[in-house]
Structure formats: structure tokens, C-alpha cells
PDB file of C-alpha atoms in Angstrom:
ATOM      1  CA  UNK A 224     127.379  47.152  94.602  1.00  0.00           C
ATOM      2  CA  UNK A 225     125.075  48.799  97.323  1.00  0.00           C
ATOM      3  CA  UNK A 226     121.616  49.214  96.298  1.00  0.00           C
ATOM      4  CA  UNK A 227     118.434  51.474  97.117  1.00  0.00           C
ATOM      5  CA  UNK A 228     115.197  49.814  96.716  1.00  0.00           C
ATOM      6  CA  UNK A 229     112.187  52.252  96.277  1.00  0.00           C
ATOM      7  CA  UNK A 230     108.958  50.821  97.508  1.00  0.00           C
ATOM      8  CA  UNK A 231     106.442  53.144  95.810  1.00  0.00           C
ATOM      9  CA  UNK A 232     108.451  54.100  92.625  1.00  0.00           C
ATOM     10  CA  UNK A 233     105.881  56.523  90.269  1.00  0.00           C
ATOM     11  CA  UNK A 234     106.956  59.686  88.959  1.00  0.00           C
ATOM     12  CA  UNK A 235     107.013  62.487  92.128  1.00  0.00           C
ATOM     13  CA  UNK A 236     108.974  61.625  95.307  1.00  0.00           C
ATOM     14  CA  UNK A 237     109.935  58.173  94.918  1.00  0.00           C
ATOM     15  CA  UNK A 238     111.724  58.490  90.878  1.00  0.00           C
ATOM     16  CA  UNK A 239     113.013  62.194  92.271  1.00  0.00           C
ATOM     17  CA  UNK A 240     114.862  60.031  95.039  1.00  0.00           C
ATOM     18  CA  UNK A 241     115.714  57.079  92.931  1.00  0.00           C
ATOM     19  CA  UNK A 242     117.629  59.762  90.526  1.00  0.00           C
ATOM     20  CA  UNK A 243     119.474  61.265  93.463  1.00  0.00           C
ATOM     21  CA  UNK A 244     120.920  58.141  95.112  1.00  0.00           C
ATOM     22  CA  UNK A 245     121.788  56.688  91.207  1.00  0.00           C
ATOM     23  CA  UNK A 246     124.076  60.398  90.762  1.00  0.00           C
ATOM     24  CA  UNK A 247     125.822  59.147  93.730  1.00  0.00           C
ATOM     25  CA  UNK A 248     126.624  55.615  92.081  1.00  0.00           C
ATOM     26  CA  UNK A 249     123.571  53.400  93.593  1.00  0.00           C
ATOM     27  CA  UNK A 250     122.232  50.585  91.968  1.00  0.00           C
ATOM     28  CA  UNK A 251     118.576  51.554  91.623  1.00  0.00           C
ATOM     29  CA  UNK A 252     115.707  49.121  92.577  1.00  0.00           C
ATOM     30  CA  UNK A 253     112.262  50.152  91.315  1.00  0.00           C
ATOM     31  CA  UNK A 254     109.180  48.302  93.230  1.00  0.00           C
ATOM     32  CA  UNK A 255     105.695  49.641  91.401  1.00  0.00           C
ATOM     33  CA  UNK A 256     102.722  47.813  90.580  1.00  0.00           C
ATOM     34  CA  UNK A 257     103.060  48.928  87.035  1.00  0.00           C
ATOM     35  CA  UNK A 258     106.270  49.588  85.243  1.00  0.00           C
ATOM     36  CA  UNK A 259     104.622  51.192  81.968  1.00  0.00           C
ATOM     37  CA  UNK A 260     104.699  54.817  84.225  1.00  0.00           C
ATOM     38  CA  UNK A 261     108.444  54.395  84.322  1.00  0.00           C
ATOM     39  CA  UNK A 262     109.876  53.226  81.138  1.00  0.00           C
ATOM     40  CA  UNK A 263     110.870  56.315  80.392  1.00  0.00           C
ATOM     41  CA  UNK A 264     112.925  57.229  83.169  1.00  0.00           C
ATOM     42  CA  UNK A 265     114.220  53.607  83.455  1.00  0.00           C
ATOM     43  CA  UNK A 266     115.325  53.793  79.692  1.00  0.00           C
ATOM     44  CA  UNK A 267     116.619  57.331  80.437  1.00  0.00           C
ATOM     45  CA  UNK A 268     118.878  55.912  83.775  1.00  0.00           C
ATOM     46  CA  UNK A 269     120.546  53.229  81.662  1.00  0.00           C
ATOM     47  CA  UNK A 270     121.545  55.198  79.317  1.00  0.00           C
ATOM     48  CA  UNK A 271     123.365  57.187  81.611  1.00  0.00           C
ATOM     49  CA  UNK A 272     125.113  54.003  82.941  1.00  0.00           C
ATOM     50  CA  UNK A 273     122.934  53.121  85.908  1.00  0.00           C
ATOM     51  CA  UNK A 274     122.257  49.876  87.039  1.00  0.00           C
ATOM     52  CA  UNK A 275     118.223  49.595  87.220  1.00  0.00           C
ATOM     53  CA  UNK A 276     116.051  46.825  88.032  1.00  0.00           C
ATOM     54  CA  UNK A 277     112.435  46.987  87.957  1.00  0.00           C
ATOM     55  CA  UNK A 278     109.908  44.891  90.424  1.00  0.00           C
ATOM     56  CA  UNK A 279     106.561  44.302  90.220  1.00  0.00           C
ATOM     57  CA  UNK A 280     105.224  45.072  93.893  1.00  0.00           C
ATOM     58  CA  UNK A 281     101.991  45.496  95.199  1.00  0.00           C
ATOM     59  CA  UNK A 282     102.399  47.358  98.627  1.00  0.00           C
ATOM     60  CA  UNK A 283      98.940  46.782 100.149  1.00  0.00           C
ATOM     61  CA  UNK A 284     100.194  42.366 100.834  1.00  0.00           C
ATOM     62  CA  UNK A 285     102.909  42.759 103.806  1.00  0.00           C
ATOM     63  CA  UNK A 286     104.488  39.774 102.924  1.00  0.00           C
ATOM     64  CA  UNK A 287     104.946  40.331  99.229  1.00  0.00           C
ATOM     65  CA  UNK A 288     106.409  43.294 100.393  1.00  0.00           C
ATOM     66  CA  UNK A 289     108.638  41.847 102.779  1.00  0.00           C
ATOM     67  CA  UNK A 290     109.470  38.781  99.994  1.00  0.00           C
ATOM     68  CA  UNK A 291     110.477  41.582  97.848  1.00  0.00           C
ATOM     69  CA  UNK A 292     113.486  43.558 100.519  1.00  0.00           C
ATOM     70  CA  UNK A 293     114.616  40.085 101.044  1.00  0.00           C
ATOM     71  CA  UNK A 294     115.567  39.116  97.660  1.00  0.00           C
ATOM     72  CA  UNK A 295     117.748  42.025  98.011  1.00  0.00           C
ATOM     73  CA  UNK A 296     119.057  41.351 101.020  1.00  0.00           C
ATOM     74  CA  UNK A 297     123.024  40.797  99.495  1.00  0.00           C
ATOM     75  CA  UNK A 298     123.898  44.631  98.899  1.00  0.00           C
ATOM     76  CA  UNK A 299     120.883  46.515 100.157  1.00  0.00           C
ATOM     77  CA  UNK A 300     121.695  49.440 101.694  1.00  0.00           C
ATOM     78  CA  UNK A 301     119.051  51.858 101.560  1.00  0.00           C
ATOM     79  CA  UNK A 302     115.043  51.158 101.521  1.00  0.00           C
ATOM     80  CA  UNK A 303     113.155  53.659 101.138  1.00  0.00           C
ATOM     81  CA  UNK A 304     109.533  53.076 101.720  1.00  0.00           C
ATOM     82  CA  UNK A 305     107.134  56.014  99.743  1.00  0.00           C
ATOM     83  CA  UNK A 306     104.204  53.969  98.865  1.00  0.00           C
ATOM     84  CA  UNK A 307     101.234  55.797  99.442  1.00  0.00           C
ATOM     85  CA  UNK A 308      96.982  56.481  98.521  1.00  0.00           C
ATOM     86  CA  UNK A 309      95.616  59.480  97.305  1.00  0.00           C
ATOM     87  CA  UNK A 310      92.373  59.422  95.361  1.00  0.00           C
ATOM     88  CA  UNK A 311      92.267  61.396  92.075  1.00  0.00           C
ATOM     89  CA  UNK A 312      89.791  62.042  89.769  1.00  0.00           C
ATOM     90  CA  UNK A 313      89.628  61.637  85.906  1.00  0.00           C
ATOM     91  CA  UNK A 314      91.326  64.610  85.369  1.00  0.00           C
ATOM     92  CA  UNK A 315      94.264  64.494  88.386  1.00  0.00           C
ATOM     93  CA  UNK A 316      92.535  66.483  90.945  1.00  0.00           C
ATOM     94  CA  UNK A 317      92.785  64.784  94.855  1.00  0.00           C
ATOM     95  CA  UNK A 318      89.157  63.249  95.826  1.00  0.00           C
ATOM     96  CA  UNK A 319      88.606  64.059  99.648  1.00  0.00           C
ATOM     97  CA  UNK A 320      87.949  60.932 101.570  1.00  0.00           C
ATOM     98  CA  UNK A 321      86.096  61.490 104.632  1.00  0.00           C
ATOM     99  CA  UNK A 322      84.987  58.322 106.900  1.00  0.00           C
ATOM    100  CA  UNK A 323      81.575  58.275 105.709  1.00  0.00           C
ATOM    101  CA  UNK A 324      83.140  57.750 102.073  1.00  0.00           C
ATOM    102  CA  UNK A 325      84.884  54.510 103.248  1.00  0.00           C
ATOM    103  CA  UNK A 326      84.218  50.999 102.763  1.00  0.00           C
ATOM    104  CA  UNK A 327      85.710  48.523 105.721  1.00  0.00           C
ATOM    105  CA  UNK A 328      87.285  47.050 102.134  1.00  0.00           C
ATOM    106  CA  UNK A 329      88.855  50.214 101.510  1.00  0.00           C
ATOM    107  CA  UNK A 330      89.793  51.272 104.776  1.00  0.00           C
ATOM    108  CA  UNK A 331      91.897  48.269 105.191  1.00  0.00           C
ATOM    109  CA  UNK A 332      93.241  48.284 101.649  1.00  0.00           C
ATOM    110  CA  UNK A 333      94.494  52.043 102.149  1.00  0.00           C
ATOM    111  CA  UNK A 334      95.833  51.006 105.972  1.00  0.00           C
ATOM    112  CA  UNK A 335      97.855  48.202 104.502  1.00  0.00           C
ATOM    113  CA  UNK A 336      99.750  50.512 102.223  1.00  0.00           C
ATOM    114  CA  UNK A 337     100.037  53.782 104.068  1.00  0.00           C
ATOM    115  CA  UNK A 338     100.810  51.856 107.092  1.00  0.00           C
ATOM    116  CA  UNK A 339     101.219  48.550 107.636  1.00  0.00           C
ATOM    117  CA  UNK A 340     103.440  47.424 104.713  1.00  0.00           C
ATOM    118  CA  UNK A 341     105.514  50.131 105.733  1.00  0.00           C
ATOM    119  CA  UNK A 342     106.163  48.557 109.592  1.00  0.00           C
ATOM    120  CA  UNK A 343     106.531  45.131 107.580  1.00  0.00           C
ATOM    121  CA  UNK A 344     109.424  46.848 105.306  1.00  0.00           C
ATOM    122  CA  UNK A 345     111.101  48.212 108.362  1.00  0.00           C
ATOM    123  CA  UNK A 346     110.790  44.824 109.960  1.00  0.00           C
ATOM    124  CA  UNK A 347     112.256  42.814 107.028  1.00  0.00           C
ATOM    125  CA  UNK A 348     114.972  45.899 106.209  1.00  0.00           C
ATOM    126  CA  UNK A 349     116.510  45.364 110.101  1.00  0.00           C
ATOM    127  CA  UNK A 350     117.197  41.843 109.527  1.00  0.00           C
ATOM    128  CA  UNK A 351     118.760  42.263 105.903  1.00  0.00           C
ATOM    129  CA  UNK A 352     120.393  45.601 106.911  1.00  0.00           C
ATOM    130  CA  UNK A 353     121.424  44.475 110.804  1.00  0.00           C
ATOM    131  CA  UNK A 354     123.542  41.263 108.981  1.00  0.00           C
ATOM    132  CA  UNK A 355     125.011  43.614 106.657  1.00  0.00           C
ATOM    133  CA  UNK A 356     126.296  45.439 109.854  1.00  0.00           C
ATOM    134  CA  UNK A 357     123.979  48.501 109.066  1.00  0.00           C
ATOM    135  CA  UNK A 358     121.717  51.027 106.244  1.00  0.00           C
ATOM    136  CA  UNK A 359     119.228  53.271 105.961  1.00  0.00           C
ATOM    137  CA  UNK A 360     116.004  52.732 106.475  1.00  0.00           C
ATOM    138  CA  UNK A 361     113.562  56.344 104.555  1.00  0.00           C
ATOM    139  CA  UNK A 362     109.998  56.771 105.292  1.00  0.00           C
ATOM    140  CA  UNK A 363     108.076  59.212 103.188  1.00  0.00           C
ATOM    141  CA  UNK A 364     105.516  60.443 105.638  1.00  0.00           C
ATOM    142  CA  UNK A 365     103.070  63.269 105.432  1.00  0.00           C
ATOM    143  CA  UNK A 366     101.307  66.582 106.669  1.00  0.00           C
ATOM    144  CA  UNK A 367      98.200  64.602 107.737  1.00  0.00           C
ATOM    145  CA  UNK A 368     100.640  62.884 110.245  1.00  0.00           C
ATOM    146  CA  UNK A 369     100.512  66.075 112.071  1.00  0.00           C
ATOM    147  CA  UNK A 370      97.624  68.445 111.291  1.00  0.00           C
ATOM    148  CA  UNK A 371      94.924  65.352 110.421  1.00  0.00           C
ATOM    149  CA  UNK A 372      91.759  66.196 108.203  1.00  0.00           C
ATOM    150  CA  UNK A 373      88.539  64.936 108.604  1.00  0.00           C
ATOM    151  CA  UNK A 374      88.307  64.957 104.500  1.00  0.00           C
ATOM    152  CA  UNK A 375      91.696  62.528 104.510  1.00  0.00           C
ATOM    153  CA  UNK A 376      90.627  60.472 107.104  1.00  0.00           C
ATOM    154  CA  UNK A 377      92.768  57.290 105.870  1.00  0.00           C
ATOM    155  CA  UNK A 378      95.999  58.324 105.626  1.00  0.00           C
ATOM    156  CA  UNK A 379      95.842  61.177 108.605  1.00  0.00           C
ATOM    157  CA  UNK A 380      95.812  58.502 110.767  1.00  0.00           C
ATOM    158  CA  UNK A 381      98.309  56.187 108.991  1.00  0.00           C
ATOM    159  CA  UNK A 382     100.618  58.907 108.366  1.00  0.00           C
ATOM    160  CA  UNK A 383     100.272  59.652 112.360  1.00  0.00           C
ATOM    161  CA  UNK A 384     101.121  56.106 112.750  1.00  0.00           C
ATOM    162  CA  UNK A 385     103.975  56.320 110.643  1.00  0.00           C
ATOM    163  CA  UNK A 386     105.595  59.240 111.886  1.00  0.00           C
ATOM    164  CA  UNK A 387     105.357  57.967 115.366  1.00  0.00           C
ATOM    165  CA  UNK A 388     106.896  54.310 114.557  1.00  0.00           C
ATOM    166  CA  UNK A 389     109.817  56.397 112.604  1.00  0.00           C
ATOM    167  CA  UNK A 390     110.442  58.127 116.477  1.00  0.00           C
ATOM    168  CA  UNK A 391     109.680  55.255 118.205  1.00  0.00           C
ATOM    169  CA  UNK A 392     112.050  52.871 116.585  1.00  0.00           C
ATOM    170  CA  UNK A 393     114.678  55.606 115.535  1.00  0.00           C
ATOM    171  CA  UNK A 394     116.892  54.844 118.686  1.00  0.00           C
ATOM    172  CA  UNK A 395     116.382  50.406 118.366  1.00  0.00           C
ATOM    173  CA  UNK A 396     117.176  51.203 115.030  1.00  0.00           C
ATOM    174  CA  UNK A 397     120.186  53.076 116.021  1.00  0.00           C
ATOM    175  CA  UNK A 398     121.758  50.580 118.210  1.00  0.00           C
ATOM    176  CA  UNK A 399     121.958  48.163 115.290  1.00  0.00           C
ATOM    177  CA  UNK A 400     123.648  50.853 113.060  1.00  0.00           C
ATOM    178  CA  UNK A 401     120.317  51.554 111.000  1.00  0.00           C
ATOM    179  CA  UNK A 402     119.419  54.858 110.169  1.00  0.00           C
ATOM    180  CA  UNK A 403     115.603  55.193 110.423  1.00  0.00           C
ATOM    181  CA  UNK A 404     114.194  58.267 109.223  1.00  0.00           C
ATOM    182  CA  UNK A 405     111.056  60.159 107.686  1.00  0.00           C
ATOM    183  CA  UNK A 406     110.655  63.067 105.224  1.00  0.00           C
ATOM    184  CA  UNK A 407     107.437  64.908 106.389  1.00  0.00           C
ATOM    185  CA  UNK A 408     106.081  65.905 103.361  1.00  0.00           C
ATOM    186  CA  UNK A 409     103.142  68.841 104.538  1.00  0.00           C
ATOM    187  CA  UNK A 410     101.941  69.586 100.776  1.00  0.00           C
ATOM    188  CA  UNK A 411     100.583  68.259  97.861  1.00  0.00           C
ATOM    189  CA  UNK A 412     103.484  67.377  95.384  1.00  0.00           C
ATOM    190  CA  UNK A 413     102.993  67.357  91.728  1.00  0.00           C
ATOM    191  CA  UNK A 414     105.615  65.934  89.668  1.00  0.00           C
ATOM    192  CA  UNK A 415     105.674  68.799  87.104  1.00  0.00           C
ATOM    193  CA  UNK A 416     107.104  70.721  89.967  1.00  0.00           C
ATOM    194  CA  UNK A 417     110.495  71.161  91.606  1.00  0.00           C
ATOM    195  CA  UNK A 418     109.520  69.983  94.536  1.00  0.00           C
ATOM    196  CA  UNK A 419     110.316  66.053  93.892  1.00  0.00           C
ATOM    197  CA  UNK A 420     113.945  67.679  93.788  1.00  0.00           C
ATOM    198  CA  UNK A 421     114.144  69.253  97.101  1.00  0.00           C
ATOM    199  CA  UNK A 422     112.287  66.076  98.582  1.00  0.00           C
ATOM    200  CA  UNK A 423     114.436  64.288  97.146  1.00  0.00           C
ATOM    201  CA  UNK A 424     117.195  65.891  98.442  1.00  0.00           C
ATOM    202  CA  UNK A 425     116.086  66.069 102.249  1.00  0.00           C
ATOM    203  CA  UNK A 426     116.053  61.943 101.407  1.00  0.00           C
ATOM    204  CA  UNK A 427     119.642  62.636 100.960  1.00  0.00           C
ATOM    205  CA  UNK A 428     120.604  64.521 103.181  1.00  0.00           C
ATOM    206  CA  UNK A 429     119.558  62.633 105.877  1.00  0.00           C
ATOM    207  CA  UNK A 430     120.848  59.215 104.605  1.00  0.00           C
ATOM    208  CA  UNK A 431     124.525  61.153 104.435  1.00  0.00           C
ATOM    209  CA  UNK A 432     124.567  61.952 108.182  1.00  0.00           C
ATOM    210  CA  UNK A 433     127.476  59.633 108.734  1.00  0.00           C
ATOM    211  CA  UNK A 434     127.993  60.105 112.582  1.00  0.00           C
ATOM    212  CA  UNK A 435     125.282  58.129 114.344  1.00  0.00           C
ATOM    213  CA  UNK A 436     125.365  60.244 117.534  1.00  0.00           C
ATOM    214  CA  UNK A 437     123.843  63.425 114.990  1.00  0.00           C
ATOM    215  CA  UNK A 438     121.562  61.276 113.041  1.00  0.00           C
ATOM    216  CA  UNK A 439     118.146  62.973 112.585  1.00  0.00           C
ATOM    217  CA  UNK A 440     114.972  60.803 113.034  1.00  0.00           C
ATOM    218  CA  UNK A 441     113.273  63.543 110.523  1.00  0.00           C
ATOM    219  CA  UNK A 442     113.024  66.538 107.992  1.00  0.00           C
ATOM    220  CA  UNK A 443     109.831  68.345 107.346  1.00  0.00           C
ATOM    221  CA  UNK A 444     109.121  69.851 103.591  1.00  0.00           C
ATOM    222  CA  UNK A 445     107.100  72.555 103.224  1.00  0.00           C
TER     223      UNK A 445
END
């Protein structure tokens, strides 16, 4: 049975995804902190015959996160990594989070799950994936990677960071028969929306490249 494991699993991007790869006969591996935000889609994918586990995961501990890919590692063949902080308001609406707004406490929190746990899922995804004699590795990066904002201080840089390591290790990645790549997500996504979908779909289109010499490294949305 091959397997994707979403890191990051809340309505939006990374259930959008999670339903794509599952229409194309995945096993579905959901890693949240909470699993009460997804019982309705979980309930809703078994009873369309998908395999679904659920894992409590909290992304900002590295070597939870790492723990977590590796109890997987027998038919994992696709991680995708979408964890990610935004600050929101009571009623939904995205706090700006300049530098003076940061705590040392929160600016490491926020760097170990835009950034850091994602480098530590990479790592631990090449050893499970390189034994397996290859995969897909998906990063769900962002606009801040490449136009940064004072306001979203945070992740402009970690998203920068991201998008960089997803270049720089796209060709090491290669060698082993790993497919690294990033969605650049350069908007605000609201799950009410269609754009999940067509995320969702750059996701797959980029983990169906089959010939390794015209693998893409990334697709930007819009």
C-alpha cells in the first residue's frame, strides 16, 4: 500500500491534497495537533473506501516530527510537509506580526514549524524514502518566501528559507530518486474557496512528473 503522510493536515491546503492523492488510491496519513477539525472529512474518506489514519503531531518538536515519518517508513511514498503559522483573530481575520510584536519564545516557536521541522522531515523522509529506492518529498511554501513583509516578519524569512532548501537540495535529492519540490503559495487561502483544489492539484502534478530528468523543483499559485 503506498502512503502520503500530511504534516499539517487542517482544512485548506493540506485536507485539499490529502483528498487528491486518496482519488488516486493512497493510503492517507493525517498528522495534526488536533483531530476534532477533521472528523468530518476523515469520516467522509472512509466511507468512500479510503484507508485513513490519523496522528497526533505537534510540528514545532523536530524530533517528534521526525519519530512520526519514521513509523511510516514501510510504504511511505509521499510526505508532504504544509505545517505552517498564521495568527488570526477571534473572528478569522490574519493578525500582522511585525518584529516588534515578537517574543524570542515566539520567534522560535513559529521558526521551528515554518522552518525547521520542515528540514527535519526532509531529513528523516531521505532515509525512509532513499531505502525504499525513492518518493516524493512536497513542501508547501509561500509568497513571503519571495516578496517578504515587514508585518509577517516570521514566516517571510522561514518561507525564504524554505524555498531555498527546496532548490538547494532538489538535485541531492534527485540523485537518490527523491522528488523534492515546493508549491509557492503567493495568497491567502481560505478553505471556503476553490483554491485548496487547484493547490492541491499543482501538489499533484508535480508528484506525477515520472521522468526525473523533467522533474520541477517548483510551482507557484497565484
Amino acid at each position: 500500500m503506498k502512503t502520503y503522510l500530511v504534516l499539517g493536515a487542517g482544512p485548506g491546503i493540506g485536507l485539499a491534497t490529502a483528498e487528491q492523492f486518496a482519488a488516486h488510491g493512497y493510503r492517507i496519513v493525517l498528522a495534526s495537533r488536533s483531530e476534532a477539525r477533521l472528523e468530518g472529512a476523515i469520516r467522509s474518506l472512509r466511507e468512500s473506501g479510503v484507508d485513513v489514519v490519523f496522528e497526533s503531531a505537534d510540528a514545532s518538536n523536530p524530533v517528534a516530527v521526525q519519530q512520526l515519518i519514521q513509523r511510516h517508513e514501510n510504504d511511505l511514498e509521499v510526505l508532504h510537509y504544509n505545517a505552517g503559522v498564521l495568527h488570526y483573530d477571534a473572528s478569522g481575520t490574519v493578525l500582522t506580526r511585525p518584529l516588534d510584536a515578537e517574543t524570542a519564545a515566539s520567534l522560535t516557536h513559529d521558526a521551528n514549524v515554518n522552518l525547521v521541522s520542515a528540514l527535519a522531515a526532509v531529513q528523516a523522509a531521505k532515509q525512509v524514502l532513499s531505502l525504499r529506492g525513492g518518493g516524493t518529498i512536497l513542501l508547501t511554501g509561500g509568497g513571503f518566501g519571495i516578496e517578504p513583509s515587514p508585518d509577517f516578519i516570521n514566516i517571510s524569512v522561514a518561507k525564504a528559507g524554505l524555498r531555498a532548501a527546496a532548490k538547494a537540495l532538489f538535485e541531492p535529492l534527485r540523485a537518490h530518486n527523491i522528488h523534492l519540490a515546493t508549491v509557492t503559495v503567493c495568497t491567502f487561502v481560505s478553505p471556503e474557496t476553490n483554491k485548496p483544489k487547484e493547490i492541491a492539484e499543482a501538489f499533484w502534478t508535480l508528484h506525477e512528473q515520472t521522468d526525473a530528468k523533467s522533474w520541477e523543483w517548483e510551482k507557484i499559485v497565484t
